[in-house]
PDB file of C-alpha atoms in Angstrom:
ATOM      1  CA  UNK A   1     -20.076  -6.770 -11.104  1.00 92.00           C
ATOM      2  CA  UNK A   2     -21.262  -7.146  -8.232  1.00 95.00           C
ATOM      3  CA  UNK A   3     -24.303  -5.519  -7.290  1.00 97.00           C
ATOM      4  CA  UNK A   4     -24.815  -5.018  -3.922  1.00 98.00           C
ATOM      5  CA  UNK A   5     -28.693  -4.155  -3.027  1.00 98.00           C
ATOM      6  CA  UNK A   6     -29.344  -2.455   0.582  1.00 98.00           C
ATOM      7  CA  UNK A   7     -32.603  -2.484   2.625  1.00 96.00           C
ATOM      8  CA  UNK A   8     -34.290  -0.836   3.583  1.00 96.00           C
ATOM      9  CA  UNK A   9     -33.741   2.391   1.758  1.00 97.00           C
ATOM     10  CA  UNK A  10     -34.823   4.356   4.753  1.00 98.00           C
ATOM     11  CA  UNK A  11     -34.923   3.117   8.615  1.00 97.00           C
ATOM     12  CA  UNK A  12     -37.146   4.849  11.007  1.00 97.00           C
ATOM     13  CA  UNK A  13     -36.580   3.838  14.604  1.00 96.00           C
ATOM     14  CA  UNK A  14     -36.913   5.087  17.991  1.00 96.00           C
ATOM     15  CA  UNK A  15     -33.935   5.609  20.642  1.00 96.00           C
ATOM     16  CA  UNK A  16     -33.113   2.403  22.444  1.00 96.00           C
ATOM     17  CA  UNK A  17     -34.681   0.230  19.689  1.00 97.00           C
ATOM     18  CA  UNK A  18     -32.937  -2.620  18.035  1.00 98.00           C
ATOM     19  CA  UNK A  19     -32.618  -2.244  14.277  1.00 98.00           C
ATOM     20  CA  UNK A  20     -31.209  -4.224  11.533  1.00 98.00           C
ATOM     21  CA  UNK A  21     -30.390  -3.105   7.606  1.00 98.00           C
ATOM     22  CA  UNK A  22     -29.040  -5.633   5.349  1.00 98.00           C
ATOM     23  CA  UNK A  23     -26.980  -5.746   1.871  1.00 98.00           C
ATOM     24  CA  UNK A  24     -27.252  -8.540  -0.022  1.00 98.00           C
ATOM     25  CA  UNK A  25     -24.990  -9.473  -3.169  1.00 97.00           C
ATOM     26  CA  UNK A  26     -25.912 -10.423  -6.960  1.00 97.00           C
ATOM     27  CA  UNK A  27     -22.841 -12.756  -6.375  1.00 96.00           C
ATOM     28  CA  UNK A  28     -21.187 -14.734  -3.678  1.00 96.00           C
ATOM     29  CA  UNK A  29     -18.417 -12.195  -1.850  1.00 95.00           C
ATOM     30  CA  UNK A  30     -15.876 -12.989   0.589  1.00 94.00           C
ATOM     31  CA  UNK A  31     -16.286 -10.201   3.292  1.00 95.00           C
ATOM     32  CA  UNK A  32     -18.509  -6.879   3.508  1.00 97.00           C
ATOM     33  CA  UNK A  33     -17.677  -3.446   5.150  1.00 97.00           C
ATOM     34  CA  UNK A  34     -19.537  -0.924   5.968  1.00 98.00           C
ATOM     35  CA  UNK A  35     -19.452   3.268   6.062  1.00 98.00           C
ATOM     36  CA  UNK A  36     -21.383   5.294   8.069  1.00 98.00           C
ATOM     37  CA  UNK A  37     -21.642   8.967   6.377  1.00 98.00           C
ATOM     38  CA  UNK A  38     -23.427  12.149   7.854  1.00 97.00           C
ATOM     39  CA  UNK A  39     -24.749  15.116   5.700  1.00 95.00           C
ATOM     40  CA  UNK A  40     -21.722  17.170   4.973  1.00 94.00           C
ATOM     41  CA  UNK A  41     -18.964  14.833   6.006  1.00 97.00           C
ATOM     42  CA  UNK A  42     -17.107  11.945   4.119  1.00 97.00           C
ATOM     43  CA  UNK A  43     -17.410   8.465   5.043  1.00 98.00           C
ATOM     44  CA  UNK A  44     -16.030   6.714   8.055  1.00 97.00           C
ATOM     45  CA  UNK A  45     -14.922   3.210   7.754  1.00 97.00           C
ATOM     46  CA  UNK A  46     -17.627   1.421  10.289  1.00 98.00           C
ATOM     47  CA  UNK A  47     -17.444  -2.151   9.870  1.00 97.00           C
ATOM     48  CA  UNK A  48     -14.828  -4.160   7.810  1.00 95.00           C
ATOM     49  CA  UNK A  49     -14.365  -7.375   6.934  1.00 94.00           C
ATOM     50  CA  UNK A  50     -17.789  -8.096   7.939  1.00 96.00           C
ATOM     51  CA  UNK A  51     -17.964  -7.979  11.766  1.00 96.00           C
ATOM     52  CA  UNK A  52     -14.723  -6.033  12.753  1.00 95.00           C
ATOM     53  CA  UNK A  53     -15.681  -2.568  14.693  1.00 96.00           C
ATOM     54  CA  UNK A  54     -13.376   0.307  13.119  1.00 95.00           C
ATOM     55  CA  UNK A  55     -11.521   2.406  16.227  1.00 94.00           C
ATOM     56  CA  UNK A  56     -14.069   4.196  17.953  1.00 96.00           C
ATOM     57  CA  UNK A  57     -17.333   2.458  16.807  1.00 97.00           C
ATOM     58  CA  UNK A  58     -19.534   2.211  20.134  1.00 97.00           C
ATOM     59  CA  UNK A  59     -20.116  -1.642  20.835  1.00 97.00           C
ATOM     60  CA  UNK A  60     -23.857  -1.352  20.353  1.00 98.00           C
ATOM     61  CA  UNK A  61     -22.713  -1.917  17.108  1.00 98.00           C
ATOM     62  CA  UNK A  62     -22.654  -5.318  14.891  1.00 98.00           C
ATOM     63  CA  UNK A  63     -22.131  -6.881  11.586  1.00 98.00           C
ATOM     64  CA  UNK A  64     -22.701 -10.278  10.730  1.00 97.00           C
ATOM     65  CA  UNK A  65     -23.068 -12.509   7.394  1.00 97.00           C
ATOM     66  CA  UNK A  66     -21.597 -14.804   4.922  1.00 97.00           C
ATOM     67  CA  UNK A  67     -22.207 -15.345   1.049  1.00 96.00           C
ATOM     68  CA  UNK A  68     -24.561 -13.169  -0.201  1.00 97.00           C
ATOM     69  CA  UNK A  69     -26.633 -11.876   2.688  1.00 98.00           C
ATOM     70  CA  UNK A  70     -24.869  -8.976   5.595  1.00 98.00           C
ATOM     71  CA  UNK A  71     -26.199  -7.266   7.886  1.00 98.00           C
ATOM     72  CA  UNK A  72     -25.396  -4.123  10.518  1.00 98.00           C
ATOM     73  CA  UNK A  73     -27.348  -4.090  13.770  1.00 98.00           C
ATOM     74  CA  UNK A  74     -27.326  -1.462  16.423  1.00 98.00           C
ATOM     75  CA  UNK A  75     -28.719  -3.269  19.488  1.00 97.00           C
ATOM     76  CA  UNK A  76     -30.000   0.204  20.855  1.00 97.00           C
ATOM     77  CA  UNK A  77     -30.112   3.360  18.762  1.00 98.00           C
ATOM     78  CA  UNK A  78     -28.974   6.465  19.805  1.00 97.00           C
ATOM     79  CA  UNK A  79     -29.901   9.509  18.152  1.00 96.00           C
ATOM     80  CA  UNK A  80     -25.935   9.987  17.212  1.00 96.00           C
ATOM     81  CA  UNK A  81     -26.585   6.963  15.079  1.00 97.00           C
ATOM     82  CA  UNK A  82     -28.819   8.927  12.461  1.00 98.00           C
ATOM     83  CA  UNK A  83     -26.780   8.342   9.333  1.00 98.00           C
ATOM     84  CA  UNK A  84     -26.823   6.707   6.085  1.00 98.00           C
ATOM     85  CA  UNK A  85     -24.734   3.654   6.193  1.00 98.00           C
ATOM     86  CA  UNK A  86     -23.319   2.272   2.642  1.00 98.00           C
ATOM     87  CA  UNK A  87     -21.979  -1.630   2.429  1.00 98.00           C
ATOM     88  CA  UNK A  88     -18.858  -2.487   0.119  1.00 97.00           C
ATOM     89  CA  UNK A  89     -17.459  -5.732  -1.303  1.00 96.00           C
ATOM     90  CA  UNK A  90     -13.936  -5.896  -2.871  1.00 92.00           C
ATOM     91  CA  UNK A  91     -14.010  -9.458  -3.211  1.00 89.00           C
ATOM     92  CA  UNK A  92     -13.914  -8.629  -6.806  1.00 87.00           C
ATOM     93  CA  UNK A  93     -12.653  -5.663  -9.383  1.00 85.00           C
ATOM     94  CA  UNK A  94     -15.005  -3.781  -9.871  1.00 92.00           C
ATOM     95  CA  UNK A  95     -15.548  -2.977  -6.072  1.00 93.00           C
ATOM     96  CA  UNK A  96     -19.289  -1.695  -5.800  1.00 96.00           C
ATOM     97  CA  UNK A  97     -21.152   0.048  -3.490  1.00 97.00           C
ATOM     98  CA  UNK A  98     -24.683  -0.299  -2.280  1.00 97.00           C
ATOM     99  CA  UNK A  99     -26.875   2.286  -2.522  1.00 98.00           C
ATOM    100  CA  UNK A 100     -27.141   3.145   1.290  1.00 98.00           C
ATOM    101  CA  UNK A 101     -29.566   2.747   4.052  1.00 98.00           C
ATOM    102  CA  UNK A 102     -30.318   6.156   5.467  1.00 98.00           C
ATOM    103  CA  UNK A 103     -31.344   5.592   9.592  1.00 98.00           C
ATOM    104  CA  UNK A 104     -33.504   8.430  10.851  1.00 97.00           C
ATOM    105  CA  UNK A 105     -34.581   8.714  14.597  1.00 96.00           C
ATOM    106  CA  UNK A 106     -38.149   8.977  15.933  1.00 92.00           C
TER     107      UNK A 106
ATOM    108  CA  UNK B   1      -2.143  11.406  12.205  1.00 96.00           C
ATOM    109  CA  UNK B   2      -3.288  10.217   8.643  1.00 97.00           C
ATOM    110  CA  UNK B   3      -4.127  13.220   6.552  1.00 98.00           C
ATOM    111  CA  UNK B   4      -5.774  13.206   3.101  1.00 98.00           C
ATOM    112  CA  UNK B   5      -6.624  16.726   1.746  1.00 98.00           C
ATOM    113  CA  UNK B   6      -8.098  16.949  -1.767  1.00 98.00           C
ATOM    114  CA  UNK B   7      -7.919  20.271  -3.803  1.00 97.00           C
ATOM    115  CA  UNK B   8      -8.502  21.294  -7.243  1.00 97.00           C
ATOM    116  CA  UNK B   9     -12.915  20.959  -7.949  1.00 96.00           C
ATOM    117  CA  UNK B  10     -14.670  23.995  -9.242  1.00 96.00           C
ATOM    118  CA  UNK B  11     -16.757  24.695 -12.212  1.00 97.00           C
ATOM    119  CA  UNK B  12     -15.878  23.554 -15.738  1.00 97.00           C
ATOM    120  CA  UNK B  13     -17.776  23.453 -18.739  1.00 97.00           C
ATOM    121  CA  UNK B  14     -18.858  20.125 -20.565  1.00 97.00           C
ATOM    122  CA  UNK B  15     -15.862  18.737 -22.289  1.00 97.00           C
ATOM    123  CA  UNK B  16     -13.935  20.693 -20.584  1.00 97.00           C
ATOM    124  CA  UNK B  17     -10.564  19.112 -18.015  1.00 97.00           C
ATOM    125  CA  UNK B  18      -9.603  19.028 -14.899  1.00 97.00           C
ATOM    126  CA  UNK B  19      -7.231  17.707 -12.315  1.00 98.00           C
ATOM    127  CA  UNK B  20      -7.850  16.643  -8.816  1.00 98.00           C
ATOM    128  CA  UNK B  21      -5.145  16.517  -6.347  1.00 98.00           C
ATOM    129  CA  UNK B  22      -5.332  14.830  -3.006  1.00 98.00           C
ATOM    130  CA  UNK B  23      -2.235  15.504  -0.811  1.00 98.00           C
ATOM    131  CA  UNK B  24      -1.404  13.013   2.181  1.00 98.00           C
ATOM    132  CA  UNK B  25       0.486  12.809   5.140  1.00 97.00           C
ATOM    133  CA  UNK B  26       1.241  10.833   8.130  1.00 97.00           C
ATOM    134  CA  UNK B  27       1.950   7.612   6.331  1.00 97.00           C
ATOM    135  CA  UNK B  28       4.544   5.892   3.866  1.00 97.00           C
ATOM    136  CA  UNK B  29       2.872   6.867   0.610  1.00 97.00           C
ATOM    137  CA  UNK B  30       4.202   4.303  -1.381  1.00 97.00           C
ATOM    138  CA  UNK B  31       3.367   1.379   0.791  1.00 95.00           C
ATOM    139  CA  UNK B  32      -0.412   1.713   0.015  1.00 96.00           C
ATOM    140  CA  UNK B  33      -3.121   1.522  -2.959  1.00 96.00           C
ATOM    141  CA  UNK B  34      -4.824   4.530  -3.254  1.00 97.00           C
ATOM    142  CA  UNK B  35      -8.153   5.199  -4.897  1.00 97.00           C
ATOM    143  CA  UNK B  36     -10.990   8.039  -6.216  1.00 98.00           C
ATOM    144  CA  UNK B  37     -14.336   7.751  -5.392  1.00 98.00           C
ATOM    145  CA  UNK B  38     -17.349  10.028  -5.957  1.00 98.00           C
ATOM    146  CA  UNK B  39     -20.353  11.261  -4.813  1.00 98.00           C
ATOM    147  CA  UNK B  40     -23.623  13.071  -7.012  1.00 97.00           C
ATOM    148  CA  UNK B  41     -25.335  15.312  -4.821  1.00 95.00           C
ATOM    149  CA  UNK B  42     -28.000  13.297  -2.756  1.00 94.00           C
ATOM    150  CA  UNK B  43     -26.877   9.769  -4.194  1.00 96.00           C
ATOM    151  CA  UNK B  44     -24.782   6.923  -3.535  1.00 95.00           C
ATOM    152  CA  UNK B  45     -21.347   6.618  -3.638  1.00 97.00           C
ATOM    153  CA  UNK B  46     -19.014   5.422  -7.046  1.00 97.00           C
ATOM    154  CA  UNK B  47     -15.916   3.977  -7.019  1.00 96.00           C
ATOM    155  CA  UNK B  48     -14.024   5.425 -10.202  1.00 97.00           C
ATOM    156  CA  UNK B  49     -10.371   3.514  -9.790  1.00 96.00           C
ATOM    157  CA  UNK B  50      -7.271   3.158  -8.211  1.00 96.00           C
ATOM    158  CA  UNK B  51      -3.717   2.606  -8.059  1.00 97.00           C
ATOM    159  CA  UNK B  52      -1.817   0.324  -6.574  1.00 96.00           C
ATOM    160  CA  UNK B  53       1.456   0.425  -4.566  1.00 96.00           C
ATOM    161  CA  UNK B  54       5.201   0.083  -4.945  1.00 96.00           C
ATOM    162  CA  UNK B  55       5.112  -3.135  -4.200  1.00 94.00           C
ATOM    163  CA  UNK B  56       2.600  -3.941  -6.930  1.00 94.00           C
ATOM    164  CA  UNK B  57       4.291  -1.594  -9.686  1.00 96.00           C
ATOM    165  CA  UNK B  58       1.811   1.304  -8.985  1.00 97.00           C
ATOM    166  CA  UNK B  59      -0.726  -0.355 -11.707  1.00 97.00           C
ATOM    167  CA  UNK B  60      -3.951   1.116 -12.068  1.00 97.00           C
ATOM    168  CA  UNK B  61      -7.239   0.052 -12.400  1.00 95.00           C
ATOM    169  CA  UNK B  62     -10.927   2.075 -12.860  1.00 96.00           C
ATOM    170  CA  UNK B  63     -14.533   1.473 -13.282  1.00 96.00           C
ATOM    171  CA  UNK B  64     -16.280   0.950 -16.608  1.00 94.00           C
ATOM    172  CA  UNK B  65     -18.188   4.621 -16.523  1.00 93.00           C
ATOM    173  CA  UNK B  66     -14.801   6.734 -16.790  1.00 95.00           C
ATOM    174  CA  UNK B  67     -12.191   4.435 -17.918  1.00 96.00           C
ATOM    175  CA  UNK B  68     -10.445   6.169 -21.220  1.00 96.00           C
ATOM    176  CA  UNK B  69     -11.254   9.059 -19.698  1.00 97.00           C
ATOM    177  CA  UNK B  70      -9.994   9.701 -16.479  1.00 98.00           C
ATOM    178  CA  UNK B  71      -6.736   8.979 -14.981  1.00 98.00           C
ATOM    179  CA  UNK B  72      -5.183   8.017 -11.649  1.00 98.00           C
ATOM    180  CA  UNK B  73      -1.477   9.053 -11.313  1.00 98.00           C
ATOM    181  CA  UNK B  74       0.734   9.761  -8.040  1.00 97.00           C
ATOM    182  CA  UNK B  75       3.835  11.259  -6.949  1.00 97.00           C
ATOM    183  CA  UNK B  76       5.384   9.502  -4.545  1.00 97.00           C
ATOM    184  CA  UNK B  77       8.246  11.902  -4.003  1.00 97.00           C
ATOM    185  CA  UNK B  78       5.322  14.801  -2.694  1.00 97.00           C
ATOM    186  CA  UNK B  79       2.643  11.667  -1.455  1.00 97.00           C
ATOM    187  CA  UNK B  80       0.458  13.118  -3.517  1.00 98.00           C
ATOM    188  CA  UNK B  81      -2.385  11.427  -5.801  1.00 98.00           C
ATOM    189  CA  UNK B  82      -3.881  12.697  -8.779  1.00 98.00           C
ATOM    190  CA  UNK B  83      -7.386  12.182 -10.907  1.00 98.00           C
ATOM    191  CA  UNK B  84      -7.052  13.794 -14.043  1.00 98.00           C
ATOM    192  CA  UNK B  85     -10.407  14.050 -15.614  1.00 98.00           C
ATOM    193  CA  UNK B  86     -11.231  14.637 -19.772  1.00 97.00           C
ATOM    194  CA  UNK B  87     -14.086  15.266 -21.734  1.00 96.00           C
ATOM    195  CA  UNK B  88     -16.330  15.842 -18.516  1.00 97.00           C
ATOM    196  CA  UNK B  89     -20.041  15.555 -18.713  1.00 96.00           C
ATOM    197  CA  UNK B  90     -23.093  17.044 -16.665  1.00 96.00           C
ATOM    198  CA  UNK B  91     -23.098  13.664 -15.100  1.00 96.00           C
ATOM    199  CA  UNK B  92     -19.651  13.728 -13.541  1.00 97.00           C
ATOM    200  CA  UNK B  93     -20.928  16.484 -11.322  1.00 97.00           C
ATOM    201  CA  UNK B  94     -20.160  15.218  -7.757  1.00 98.00           C
ATOM    202  CA  UNK B  95     -17.923  15.361  -5.026  1.00 98.00           C
ATOM    203  CA  UNK B  96     -14.756  13.650  -5.347  1.00 98.00           C
ATOM    204  CA  UNK B  97     -13.092  11.807  -2.296  1.00 98.00           C
ATOM    205  CA  UNK B  98      -9.940  10.024  -2.301  1.00 98.00           C
ATOM    206  CA  UNK B  99      -9.635   7.387   0.042  1.00 98.00           C
ATOM    207  CA  UNK B 100      -6.655   4.980   1.272  1.00 97.00           C
ATOM    208  CA  UNK B 101      -6.966   1.109   0.642  1.00 95.00           C
ATOM    209  CA  UNK B 102      -5.603  -0.509   4.529  1.00 91.00           C
ATOM    210  CA  UNK B 103      -2.181  -2.122   4.627  1.00 87.00           C
ATOM    211  CA  UNK B 104      -1.555  -5.433   3.619  1.00 80.00           C
ATOM    212  CA  UNK B 105      -3.865  -8.576   1.693  1.00 77.00           C
ATOM    213  CA  UNK B 106      -7.551  -9.294   1.998  1.00 76.00           C
ATOM    214  CA  UNK B 107     -10.208  -8.127   2.944  1.00 84.00           C
ATOM    215  CA  UNK B 108      -9.216  -4.658   1.802  1.00 90.00           C
ATOM    216  CA  UNK B 109     -11.429  -1.774   2.779  1.00 93.00           C
ATOM    217  CA  UNK B 110     -10.661   2.068   2.906  1.00 96.00           C
ATOM    218  CA  UNK B 111      -9.664   3.060   6.002  1.00 95.00           C
ATOM    219  CA  UNK B 112      -8.909   6.858   5.478  1.00 97.00           C
ATOM    220  CA  UNK B 113     -10.931   9.176   3.199  1.00 98.00           C
ATOM    221  CA  UNK B 114     -10.397  12.791   2.643  1.00 98.00           C
ATOM    222  CA  UNK B 115     -13.028  15.446   2.851  1.00 97.00           C
ATOM    223  CA  UNK B 116     -14.209  15.959  -0.433  1.00 97.00           C
ATOM    224  CA  UNK B 117     -13.707  18.357  -3.323  1.00 98.00           C
ATOM    225  CA  UNK B 118     -16.862  19.354  -5.300  1.00 97.00           C
ATOM    226  CA  UNK B 119     -16.697  19.745  -9.356  1.00 97.00           C
ATOM    227  CA  UNK B 120     -19.720  20.845 -10.754  1.00 97.00           C
ATOM    228  CA  UNK B 121     -19.732  20.424 -14.850  1.00 97.00           C
ATOM    229  CA  UNK B 122     -22.212  22.890 -16.015  1.00 95.00           C
ATOM    230  CA  UNK B 123     -22.316  26.156 -19.536  1.00 92.00           C
TER     231      UNK B 123
END
């Protein structure tokens, strides 16, 4: 199965800062998807097909990548962005999730 | 409005069985693949399996970790997704989510999630 490795595990940022988190796949995948999850809530689709923002996602978010390396970038972090972000691939079965990057605000 | 509402979680003894339900509304249920994903407390998401749509014969796929113990089914007349779980272990304790795969062909991702239902396996 394709293993997704997310880094860093914890990301601490100040409001207004630009941040990037990465997701590396053990084999090449065609697309990467990202979900945002806040404590006590279910995951929300955030970025799909590598670079497409889901409905309602602020434009300060962006996604990029190809092959085995993908990233999620926030141009200017806001307090509401504090959450855990999971990457997910469905290029081959079984579909797999990464372990998540927890974004904390300073 | 698309809605996915899970139910059926609770406390079960090791070795026991339980069936979770996911009641759906707001979309044509038979058009969509449906999936179960779980999340142990404080841990990452784990895909368990999915059941395909009508066009693909409602066939199923499972992760290796639950294949043979868990069964996914659907009642298309009532738009309900099920997860039958047998021979439960402590490590099956988690919040269980149902999720809908986006409509159409690749890329596949989950565009709607339920709120989750919690299973605790303990004596």
